[in-house]
XYZ file of C-alpha atoms in Angstrom:
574
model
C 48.323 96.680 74.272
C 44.835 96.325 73.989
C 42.141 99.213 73.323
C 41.974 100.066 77.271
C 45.020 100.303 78.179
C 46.279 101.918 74.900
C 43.245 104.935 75.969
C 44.022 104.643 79.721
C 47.803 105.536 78.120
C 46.840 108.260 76.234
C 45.021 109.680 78.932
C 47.952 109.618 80.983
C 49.652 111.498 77.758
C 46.892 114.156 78.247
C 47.140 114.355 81.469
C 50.760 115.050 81.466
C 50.401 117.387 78.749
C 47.998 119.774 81.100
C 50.667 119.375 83.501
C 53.395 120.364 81.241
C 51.141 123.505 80.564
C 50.502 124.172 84.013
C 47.250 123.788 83.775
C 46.887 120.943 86.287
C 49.554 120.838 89.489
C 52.007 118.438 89.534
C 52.054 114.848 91.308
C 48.212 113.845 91.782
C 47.191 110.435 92.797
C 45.774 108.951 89.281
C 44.825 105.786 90.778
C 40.869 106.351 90.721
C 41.033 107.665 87.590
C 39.144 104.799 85.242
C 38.943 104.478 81.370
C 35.759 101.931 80.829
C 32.459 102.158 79.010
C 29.468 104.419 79.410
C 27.071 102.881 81.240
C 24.887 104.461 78.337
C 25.574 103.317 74.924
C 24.247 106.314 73.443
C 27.186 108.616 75.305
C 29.904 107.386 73.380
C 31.964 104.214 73.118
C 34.421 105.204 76.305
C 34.363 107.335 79.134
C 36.638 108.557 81.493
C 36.266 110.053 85.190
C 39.539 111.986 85.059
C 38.243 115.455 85.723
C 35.900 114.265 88.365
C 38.361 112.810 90.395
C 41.393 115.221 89.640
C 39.555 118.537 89.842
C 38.819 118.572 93.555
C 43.228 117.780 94.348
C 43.867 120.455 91.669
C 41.827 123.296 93.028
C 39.870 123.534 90.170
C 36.266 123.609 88.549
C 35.496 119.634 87.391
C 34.129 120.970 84.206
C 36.132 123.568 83.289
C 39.023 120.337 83.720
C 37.217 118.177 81.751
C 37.074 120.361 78.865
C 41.256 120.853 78.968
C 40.892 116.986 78.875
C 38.896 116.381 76.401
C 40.715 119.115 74.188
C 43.887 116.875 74.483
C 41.893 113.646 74.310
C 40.663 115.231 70.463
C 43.636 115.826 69.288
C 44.021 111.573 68.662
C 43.370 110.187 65.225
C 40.822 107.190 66.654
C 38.616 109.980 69.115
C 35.495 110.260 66.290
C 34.384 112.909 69.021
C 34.537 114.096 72.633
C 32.055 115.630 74.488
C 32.096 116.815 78.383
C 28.684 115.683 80.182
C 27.241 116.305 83.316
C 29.490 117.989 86.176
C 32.495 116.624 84.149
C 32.390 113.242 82.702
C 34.056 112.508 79.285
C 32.823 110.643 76.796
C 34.454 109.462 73.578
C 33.145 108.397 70.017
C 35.535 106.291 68.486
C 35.852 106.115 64.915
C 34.862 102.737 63.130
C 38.452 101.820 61.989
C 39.412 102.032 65.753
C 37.112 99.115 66.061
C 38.393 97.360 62.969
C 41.932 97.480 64.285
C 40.381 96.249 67.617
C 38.811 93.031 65.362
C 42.610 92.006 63.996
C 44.395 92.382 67.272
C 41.855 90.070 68.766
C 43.014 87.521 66.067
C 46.786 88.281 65.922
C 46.939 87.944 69.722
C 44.601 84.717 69.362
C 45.024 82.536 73.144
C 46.929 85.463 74.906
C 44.016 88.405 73.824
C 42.912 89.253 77.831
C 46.483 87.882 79.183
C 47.406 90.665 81.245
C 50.766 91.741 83.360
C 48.331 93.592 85.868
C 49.516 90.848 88.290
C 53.237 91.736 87.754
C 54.630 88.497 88.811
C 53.055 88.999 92.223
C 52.892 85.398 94.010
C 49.278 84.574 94.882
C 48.617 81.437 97.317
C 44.779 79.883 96.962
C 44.261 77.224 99.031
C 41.088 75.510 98.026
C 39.128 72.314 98.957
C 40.594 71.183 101.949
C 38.243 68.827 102.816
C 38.761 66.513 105.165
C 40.651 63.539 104.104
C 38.049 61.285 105.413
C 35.932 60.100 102.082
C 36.155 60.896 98.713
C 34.864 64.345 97.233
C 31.062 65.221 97.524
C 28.724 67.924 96.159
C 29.264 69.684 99.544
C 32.722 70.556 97.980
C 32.825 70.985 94.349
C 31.515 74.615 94.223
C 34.714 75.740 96.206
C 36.789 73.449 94.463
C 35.752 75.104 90.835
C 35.504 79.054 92.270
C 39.249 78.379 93.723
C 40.717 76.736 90.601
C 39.120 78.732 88.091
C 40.170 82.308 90.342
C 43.988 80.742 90.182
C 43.117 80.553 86.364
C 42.243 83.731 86.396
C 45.049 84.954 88.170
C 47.460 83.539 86.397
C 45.872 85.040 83.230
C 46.025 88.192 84.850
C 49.593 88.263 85.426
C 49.920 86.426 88.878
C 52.549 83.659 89.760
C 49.850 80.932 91.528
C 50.401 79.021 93.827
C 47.468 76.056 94.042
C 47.536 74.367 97.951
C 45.232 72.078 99.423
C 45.143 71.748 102.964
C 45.311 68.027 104.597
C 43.579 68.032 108.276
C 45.000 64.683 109.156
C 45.804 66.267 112.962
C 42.157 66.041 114.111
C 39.621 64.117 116.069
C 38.292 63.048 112.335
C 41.240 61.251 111.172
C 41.345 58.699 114.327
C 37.874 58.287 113.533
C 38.540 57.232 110.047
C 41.521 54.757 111.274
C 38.711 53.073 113.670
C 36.333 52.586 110.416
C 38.588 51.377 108.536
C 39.835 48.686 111.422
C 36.533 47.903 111.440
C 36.645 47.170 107.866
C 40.181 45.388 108.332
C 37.892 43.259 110.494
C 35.758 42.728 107.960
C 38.165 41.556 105.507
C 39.967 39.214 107.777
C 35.846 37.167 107.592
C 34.367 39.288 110.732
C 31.026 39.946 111.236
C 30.881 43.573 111.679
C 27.232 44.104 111.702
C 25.586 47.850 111.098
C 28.519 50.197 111.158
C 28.844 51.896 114.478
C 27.136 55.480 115.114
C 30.186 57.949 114.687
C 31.942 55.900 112.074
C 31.960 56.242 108.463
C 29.867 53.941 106.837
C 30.570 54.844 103.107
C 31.795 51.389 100.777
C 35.083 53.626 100.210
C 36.746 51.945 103.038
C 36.184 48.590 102.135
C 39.403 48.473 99.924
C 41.571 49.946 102.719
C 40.492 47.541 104.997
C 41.175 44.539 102.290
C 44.729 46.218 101.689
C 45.387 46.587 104.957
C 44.326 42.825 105.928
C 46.326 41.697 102.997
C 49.411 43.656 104.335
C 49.403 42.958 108.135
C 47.080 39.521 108.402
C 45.191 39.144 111.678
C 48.095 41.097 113.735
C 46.241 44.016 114.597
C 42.781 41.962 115.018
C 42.853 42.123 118.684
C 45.401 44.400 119.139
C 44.814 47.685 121.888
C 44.240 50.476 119.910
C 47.228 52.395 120.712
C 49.081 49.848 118.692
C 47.377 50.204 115.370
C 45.525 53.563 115.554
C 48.916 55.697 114.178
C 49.428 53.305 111.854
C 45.768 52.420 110.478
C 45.310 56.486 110.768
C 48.218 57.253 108.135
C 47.390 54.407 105.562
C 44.277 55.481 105.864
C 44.672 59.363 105.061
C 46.824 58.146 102.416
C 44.021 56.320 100.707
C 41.807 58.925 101.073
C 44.060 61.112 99.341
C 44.280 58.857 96.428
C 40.296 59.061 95.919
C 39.694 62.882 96.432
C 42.807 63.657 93.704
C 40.974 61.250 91.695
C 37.692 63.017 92.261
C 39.294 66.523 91.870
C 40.978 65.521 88.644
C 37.322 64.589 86.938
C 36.645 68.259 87.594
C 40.467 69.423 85.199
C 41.865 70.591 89.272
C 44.977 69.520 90.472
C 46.886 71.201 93.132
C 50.140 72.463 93.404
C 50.957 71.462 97.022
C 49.020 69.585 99.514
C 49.992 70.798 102.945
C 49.875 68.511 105.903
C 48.471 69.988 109.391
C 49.965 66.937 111.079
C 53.709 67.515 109.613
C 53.065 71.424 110.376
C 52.659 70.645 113.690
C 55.666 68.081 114.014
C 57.761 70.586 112.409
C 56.783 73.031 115.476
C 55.360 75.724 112.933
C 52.712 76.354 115.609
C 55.358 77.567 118.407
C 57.050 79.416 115.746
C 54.390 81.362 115.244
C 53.606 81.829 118.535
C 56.794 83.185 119.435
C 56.860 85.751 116.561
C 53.276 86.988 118.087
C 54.603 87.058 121.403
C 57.325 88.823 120.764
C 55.411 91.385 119.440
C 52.987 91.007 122.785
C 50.296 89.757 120.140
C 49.683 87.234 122.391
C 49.645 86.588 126.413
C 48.456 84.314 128.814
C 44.913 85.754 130.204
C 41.601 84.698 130.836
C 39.067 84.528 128.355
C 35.552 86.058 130.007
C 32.522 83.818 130.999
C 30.001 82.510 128.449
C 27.094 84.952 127.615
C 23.889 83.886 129.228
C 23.789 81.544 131.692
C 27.099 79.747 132.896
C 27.760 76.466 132.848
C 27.916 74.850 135.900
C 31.549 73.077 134.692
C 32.979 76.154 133.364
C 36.046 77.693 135.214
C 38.131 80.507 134.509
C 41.868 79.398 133.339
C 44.558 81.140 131.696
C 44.745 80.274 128.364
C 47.637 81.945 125.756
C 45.340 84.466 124.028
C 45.530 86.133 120.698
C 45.043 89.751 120.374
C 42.214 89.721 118.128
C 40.366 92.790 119.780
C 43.473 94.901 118.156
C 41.994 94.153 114.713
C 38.326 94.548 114.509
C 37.679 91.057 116.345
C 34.512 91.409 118.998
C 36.767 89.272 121.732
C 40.968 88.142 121.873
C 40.814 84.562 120.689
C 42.706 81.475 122.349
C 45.171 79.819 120.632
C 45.712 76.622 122.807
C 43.255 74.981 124.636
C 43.119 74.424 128.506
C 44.861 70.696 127.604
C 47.939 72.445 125.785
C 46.463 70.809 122.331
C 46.396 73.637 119.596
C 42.573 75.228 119.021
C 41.765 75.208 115.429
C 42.603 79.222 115.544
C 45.993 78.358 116.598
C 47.062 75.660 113.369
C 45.261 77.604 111.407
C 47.394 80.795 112.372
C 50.836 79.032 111.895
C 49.441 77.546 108.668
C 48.504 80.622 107.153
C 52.195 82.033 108.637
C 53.757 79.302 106.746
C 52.128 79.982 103.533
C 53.017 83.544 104.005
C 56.450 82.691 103.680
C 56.242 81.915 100.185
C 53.424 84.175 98.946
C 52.620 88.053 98.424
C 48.982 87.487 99.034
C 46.615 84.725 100.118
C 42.956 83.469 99.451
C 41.388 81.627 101.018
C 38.266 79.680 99.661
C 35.796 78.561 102.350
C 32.227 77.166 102.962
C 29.655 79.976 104.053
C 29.303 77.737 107.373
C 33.017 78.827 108.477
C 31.800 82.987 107.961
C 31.874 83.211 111.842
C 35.939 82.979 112.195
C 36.677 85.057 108.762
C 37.442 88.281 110.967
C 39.864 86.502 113.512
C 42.032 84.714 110.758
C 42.694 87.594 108.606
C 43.165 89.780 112.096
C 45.639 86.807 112.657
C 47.753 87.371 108.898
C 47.483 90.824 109.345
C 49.740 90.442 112.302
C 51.628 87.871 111.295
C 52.710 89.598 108.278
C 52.956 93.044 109.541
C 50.014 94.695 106.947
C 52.122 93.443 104.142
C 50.136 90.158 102.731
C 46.683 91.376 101.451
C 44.349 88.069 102.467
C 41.026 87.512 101.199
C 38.358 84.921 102.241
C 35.885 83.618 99.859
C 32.339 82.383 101.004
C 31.151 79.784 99.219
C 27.112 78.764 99.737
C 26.432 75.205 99.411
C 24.928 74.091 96.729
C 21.142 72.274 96.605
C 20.879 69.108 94.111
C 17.596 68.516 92.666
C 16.343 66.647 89.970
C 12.842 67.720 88.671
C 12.596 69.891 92.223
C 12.697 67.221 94.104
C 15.686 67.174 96.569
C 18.799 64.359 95.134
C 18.840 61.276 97.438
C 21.750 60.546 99.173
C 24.547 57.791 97.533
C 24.602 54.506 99.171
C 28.499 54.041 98.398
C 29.122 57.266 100.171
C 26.794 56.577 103.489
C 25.444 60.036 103.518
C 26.462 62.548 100.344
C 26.150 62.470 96.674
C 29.662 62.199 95.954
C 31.193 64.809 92.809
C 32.018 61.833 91.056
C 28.720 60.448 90.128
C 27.375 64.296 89.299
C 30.299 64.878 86.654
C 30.225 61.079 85.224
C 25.933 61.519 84.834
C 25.996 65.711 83.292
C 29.989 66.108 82.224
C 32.761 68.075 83.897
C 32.342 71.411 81.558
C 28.466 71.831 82.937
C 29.156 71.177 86.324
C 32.523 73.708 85.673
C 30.149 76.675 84.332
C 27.358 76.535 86.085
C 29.373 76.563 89.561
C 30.421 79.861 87.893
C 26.891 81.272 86.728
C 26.510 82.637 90.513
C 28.405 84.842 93.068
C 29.955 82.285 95.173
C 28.469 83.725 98.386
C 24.630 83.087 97.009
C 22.840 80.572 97.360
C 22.611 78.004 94.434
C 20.370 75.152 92.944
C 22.069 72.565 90.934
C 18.632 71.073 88.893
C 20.172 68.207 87.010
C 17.043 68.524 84.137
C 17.873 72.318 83.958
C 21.705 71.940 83.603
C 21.594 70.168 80.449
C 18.663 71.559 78.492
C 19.466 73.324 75.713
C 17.905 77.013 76.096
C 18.555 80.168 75.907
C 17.785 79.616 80.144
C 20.759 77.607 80.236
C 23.977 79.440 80.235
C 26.215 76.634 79.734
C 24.342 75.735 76.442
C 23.953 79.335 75.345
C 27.705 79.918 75.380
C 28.922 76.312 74.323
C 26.219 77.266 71.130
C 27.868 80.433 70.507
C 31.014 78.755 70.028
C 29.721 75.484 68.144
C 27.971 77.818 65.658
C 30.996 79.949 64.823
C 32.786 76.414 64.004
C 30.025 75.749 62.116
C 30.381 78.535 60.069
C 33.878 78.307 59.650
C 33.265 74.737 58.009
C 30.068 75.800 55.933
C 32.111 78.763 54.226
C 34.781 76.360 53.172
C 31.830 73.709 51.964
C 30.689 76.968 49.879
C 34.370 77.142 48.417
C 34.815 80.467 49.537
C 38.737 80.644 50.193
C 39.032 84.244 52.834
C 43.104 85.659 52.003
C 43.245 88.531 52.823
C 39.971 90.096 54.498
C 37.770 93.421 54.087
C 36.943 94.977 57.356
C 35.685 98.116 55.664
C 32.350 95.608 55.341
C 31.348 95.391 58.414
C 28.593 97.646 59.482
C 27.713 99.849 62.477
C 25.374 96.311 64.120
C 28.305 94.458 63.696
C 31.069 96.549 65.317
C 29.181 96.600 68.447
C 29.802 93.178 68.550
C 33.207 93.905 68.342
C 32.954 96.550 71.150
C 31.480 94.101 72.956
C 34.469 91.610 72.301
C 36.978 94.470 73.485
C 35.471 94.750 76.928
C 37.190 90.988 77.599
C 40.550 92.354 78.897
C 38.827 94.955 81.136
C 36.534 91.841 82.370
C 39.910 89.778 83.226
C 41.410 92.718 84.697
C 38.639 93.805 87.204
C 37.400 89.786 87.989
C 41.375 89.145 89.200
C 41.390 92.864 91.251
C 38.232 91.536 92.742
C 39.034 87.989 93.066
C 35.911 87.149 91.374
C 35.463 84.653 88.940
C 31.814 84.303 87.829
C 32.572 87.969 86.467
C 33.536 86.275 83.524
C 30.989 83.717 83.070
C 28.376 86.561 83.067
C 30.607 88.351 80.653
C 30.482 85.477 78.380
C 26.321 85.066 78.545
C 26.875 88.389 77.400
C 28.821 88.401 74.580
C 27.037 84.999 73.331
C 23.651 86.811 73.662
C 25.437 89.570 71.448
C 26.437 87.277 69.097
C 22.917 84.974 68.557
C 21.635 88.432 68.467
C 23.385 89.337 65.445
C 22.984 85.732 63.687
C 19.476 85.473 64.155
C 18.743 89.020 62.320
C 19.732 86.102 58.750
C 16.522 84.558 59.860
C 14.554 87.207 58.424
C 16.972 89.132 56.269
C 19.056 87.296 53.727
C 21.210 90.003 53.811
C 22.149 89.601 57.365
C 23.071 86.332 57.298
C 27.016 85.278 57.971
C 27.307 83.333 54.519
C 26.394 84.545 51.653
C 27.382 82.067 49.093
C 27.549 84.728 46.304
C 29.455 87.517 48.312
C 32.616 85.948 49.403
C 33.658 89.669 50.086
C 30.550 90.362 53.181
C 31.149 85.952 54.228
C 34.996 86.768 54.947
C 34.305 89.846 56.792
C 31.607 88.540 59.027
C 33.715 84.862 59.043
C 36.327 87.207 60.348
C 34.437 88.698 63.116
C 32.700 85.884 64.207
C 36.118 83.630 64.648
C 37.275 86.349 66.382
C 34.163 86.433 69.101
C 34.768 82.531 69.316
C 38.036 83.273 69.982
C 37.059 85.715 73.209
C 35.028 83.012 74.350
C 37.293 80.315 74.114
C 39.940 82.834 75.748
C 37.023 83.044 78.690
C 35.960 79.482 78.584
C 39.493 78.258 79.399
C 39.627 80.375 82.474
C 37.011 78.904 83.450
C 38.398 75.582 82.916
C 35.742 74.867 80.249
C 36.314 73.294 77.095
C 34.849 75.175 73.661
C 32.814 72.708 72.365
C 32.951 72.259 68.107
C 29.617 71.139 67.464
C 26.392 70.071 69.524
């Protein structure tokens, strides 16, 4: 139990004490009720909204509650102090040894300080990626690729059963248009001329090897051949191919999926009537019409009855159809029995999506909200794309790709733990540069170096104080000093970080976190450049060297803890 929870605990023991004494009723929602830190360093080292939330439900003055509160709170060997501010806020000095005690459990608990059970085993589905299987990965997809994997990171850390899924769209328009480009480049194989590719085919290099395998596998059978013969087939060895790159691609970034889900076997396994008929039979759906566009109508447009979702019921501005007028399945309509499906295995889903989908976030969790009856919480994440430059200048476009900088190319030129972080260094619904100069230079500007130099120098120091022949046993806490238990206070706040990022599904909480605690930590080191005294080794006080060697393994330790959930690796040295 780390220094949170044990205080949110005893808290709960207070509370339950002024219940016991009947100074505070019986049976009052605690749930608001927060343990964190001041948002004023000066207030204390904790403080607690109890009495400000509790006081109104009891009947009582907030004040007069607080001080009850803070009388229990006391009474505990690490409260220093308590003081009641304001309407009713407590705040709570902790003594130093408190902080000490904090510094060993972060080494005793080592990889698992953070790990929480706040999750308790609760299955979480993130689907992420889901590009179209059409090419292999580009830019255009790697910042949803690293907010989804490293929020199932975090998840799991936080107590979660995760469930990793990648959707395949191989049931749409763009997968028979990827089975014609690559029969063109069957053509090619077999010694046709093929010219310029085609407008509205892919012209990326990538399908040059599918064409060549599929040449070497079927000869010149399916040269002249109507379309209908070859397009099925061409269309599946083609996905397949495709698949083969983009795992490849996601796999340079440390992602690999749990499941990749197939739209076209959903549909062949009649998922989307399922659905349907589960709506229906909860009149969620019926056949209507939907109304005329807004504006002016187009000449071509006539009303017809379409099988309708009742969207309106849950916040939507219109009911939404789920087939179109040709019986095919709207994208609202696979995308329903999809997300039905994954309910079935799931407690709660996220979704990860480009900003450009934002316009059909209401409808789809309208859609799981009545599918599931209230009972799956869903959340969509907006992801903004992400602008390449290189010296400000806008990237140019990959001529293996035809038209996109693939991810490939980006991780093989700056590294997989850059691109990882600074994905991160953002909220994944603003907008982001990606400066290639900028992403590698080694300032304090650069949070990927700043925290990767954190870490390196604590290694550093690890291997300088055995160079020194100072041998650390058993270790002296009582050395470190007021400066350098803040550091520790800082280091404390990680669990509370893990726990709040997962409740919010938010990910680049702990990158800022980290920024943090590295700033914290140069902070400290640097004071050695002026003062001797200060410094982390002292060759001829082994006593001070293993207290601060201590402390500082023990920060690199928190950000290694952070780093991995972020599917960064702690670098050694740089």
């Amino acid at each position: 139990m780390t220094l949170y929870t044990r205080f949110a605990a005893h808290l709960d023991a207070a509370l339950d004490a002024l219940v016991a004494s009947g100074d505070l009723p019986a049976g009052l929602g605690r749930a608001a009720v927060t343990v964190e830190p001041p948002r004023d360093v000066t207030h204390g080292d904790l403080a607690t909204n109890a009495a400000m939330v509790l006081a109104k439900p009891a009947a009582t003055n907030p004040r007069a509650l607080a001080e009850k509160i803070a009388a229990e709170l006391g009474k505990l060997e690490e409260v220093e102090s308590v003081s009641v501010a304001g309407p009713g806020f407590i705040n709570l000095a902790l003594t130093e040894d408190t902080w000490r005690a904090e510094l060993s459990a972060i080494r005793d608990e080592g990889d698992d300080y953070g790990r929480s059970t706040r999750g308790k085993g609760v299955t979480v589905n993130v689907e992420y990626v889901s590009a179209n299987p059409t090419g292999p990965m580009h830019m255009g997809h790697c910042r949803g690729a690293v907010v989804g994997d490293a929020l199932a990171n975090l998840l799991q850390f936080a107590g979660h059963k995760v469930i990793r899924e990648y959707y395949v769209n191989d049931a749409g328009g763009q997968v028979d248009v990827l089975a014609r480009s690559a029969h063109l480049r069957y053509r090619e194989a077999l010694g046709a001329d093929i010219g310029a590719i085609p407008e509205g085919l892919y012209p990326g290099d990538y399908l040059i090897p599918v064409g060549q395998a599929l040449a070497q596998e079927f000869g010149d059978k399916y040269v002249d051949a109507r379309e209908s013969d070859w397009l099925a087939l061409f269309r599946k060895t083609a996905v397949a191919s495709m698949l083969v790159l983009i795992k490849a691609d996601l796999a340079l970034l440390g992602i690999h999926h749990d499941l990749f889900s197939s739209e076209a076997e959903l549909q062949a396994a009649g998922k989307p009537e399922a659905a349907e008929a589960a709506l229906r039979a909860r009149d969620l759906i019926y056949d209507g019409v939907l109304e005329a566009p807004k504006g002016e109508t187009p000449e071509d447009w006539e009303p017809v009855v379409l099988p309708l979702f009742r969207s309106t019921q849950f916040g939507d501005d219109q009911d939404r159809p789920i087939r179109k007028s040709s019986g095919e399945w709207t994208y609202f309509g696979a995308d329903l029995a999809y997300h039905y499906q994954k309910a079935q295995n799931a407690d709660a889903l996220i979704d990860i999506w480009g900003a450009d989908h934002a316009g059909t976030v209401k409808r789809i969790v309208a859609a799981v909200q009545a599918l599931t009856g209230g009972k799956t919480r869903f959340d969509v994440k907006l992801v903004q794309m992400v602008r390449l430059l290189r010296a400000g200048e806008p990237v140019k476009m990959s001529k293996r790709s035809g038209n996109f900088v693939t991810l490939a190319d980006v991780v093989n030129e700056v590294g997989k733990d850059v691109v990882r972080f600074t994905m991160l260094t953002r909220k994944s619904d603003a907008q982001m540069d990606f400066d290639f100069a900028k992403v590698v230079e080694a300032s304090k500007d650069n949070p990927v170096f700043y925290v990767q130099y954190a870490h390196a120098r604590i290694a550093s120091l690890g291997r300088k104080v055995a160079e020194a022949g100072i041998l650390c046993g058993s270790v002296d806490l009582s050395q470190l000093d007021t400066q350098e238990l803040a550091l520790v206070k800082l280091a404390a706040q990680f669990p509370r970080i893990v726990d709040t990022a997962a409740a919010a599904r938010e990910p680049h909480r702990i990158a800022f976190y980290l920024y943090d605690l590295a700033g914290s930590l140069h902070s400290l080191w640097n004071l050695g450049k002026d003062d001797p005294a200060r410094r982390f080794l002292i060759a001829d006080n082994a006593d001070q060297t293993c207290a601060r060697l201590f402390l500082a393994e023990a920060i690199g330790q928190v950000i290694r803890n952070g780093l991995g959930i972020m599917g960064v690796q702690a670098v050694q040295e740089m």
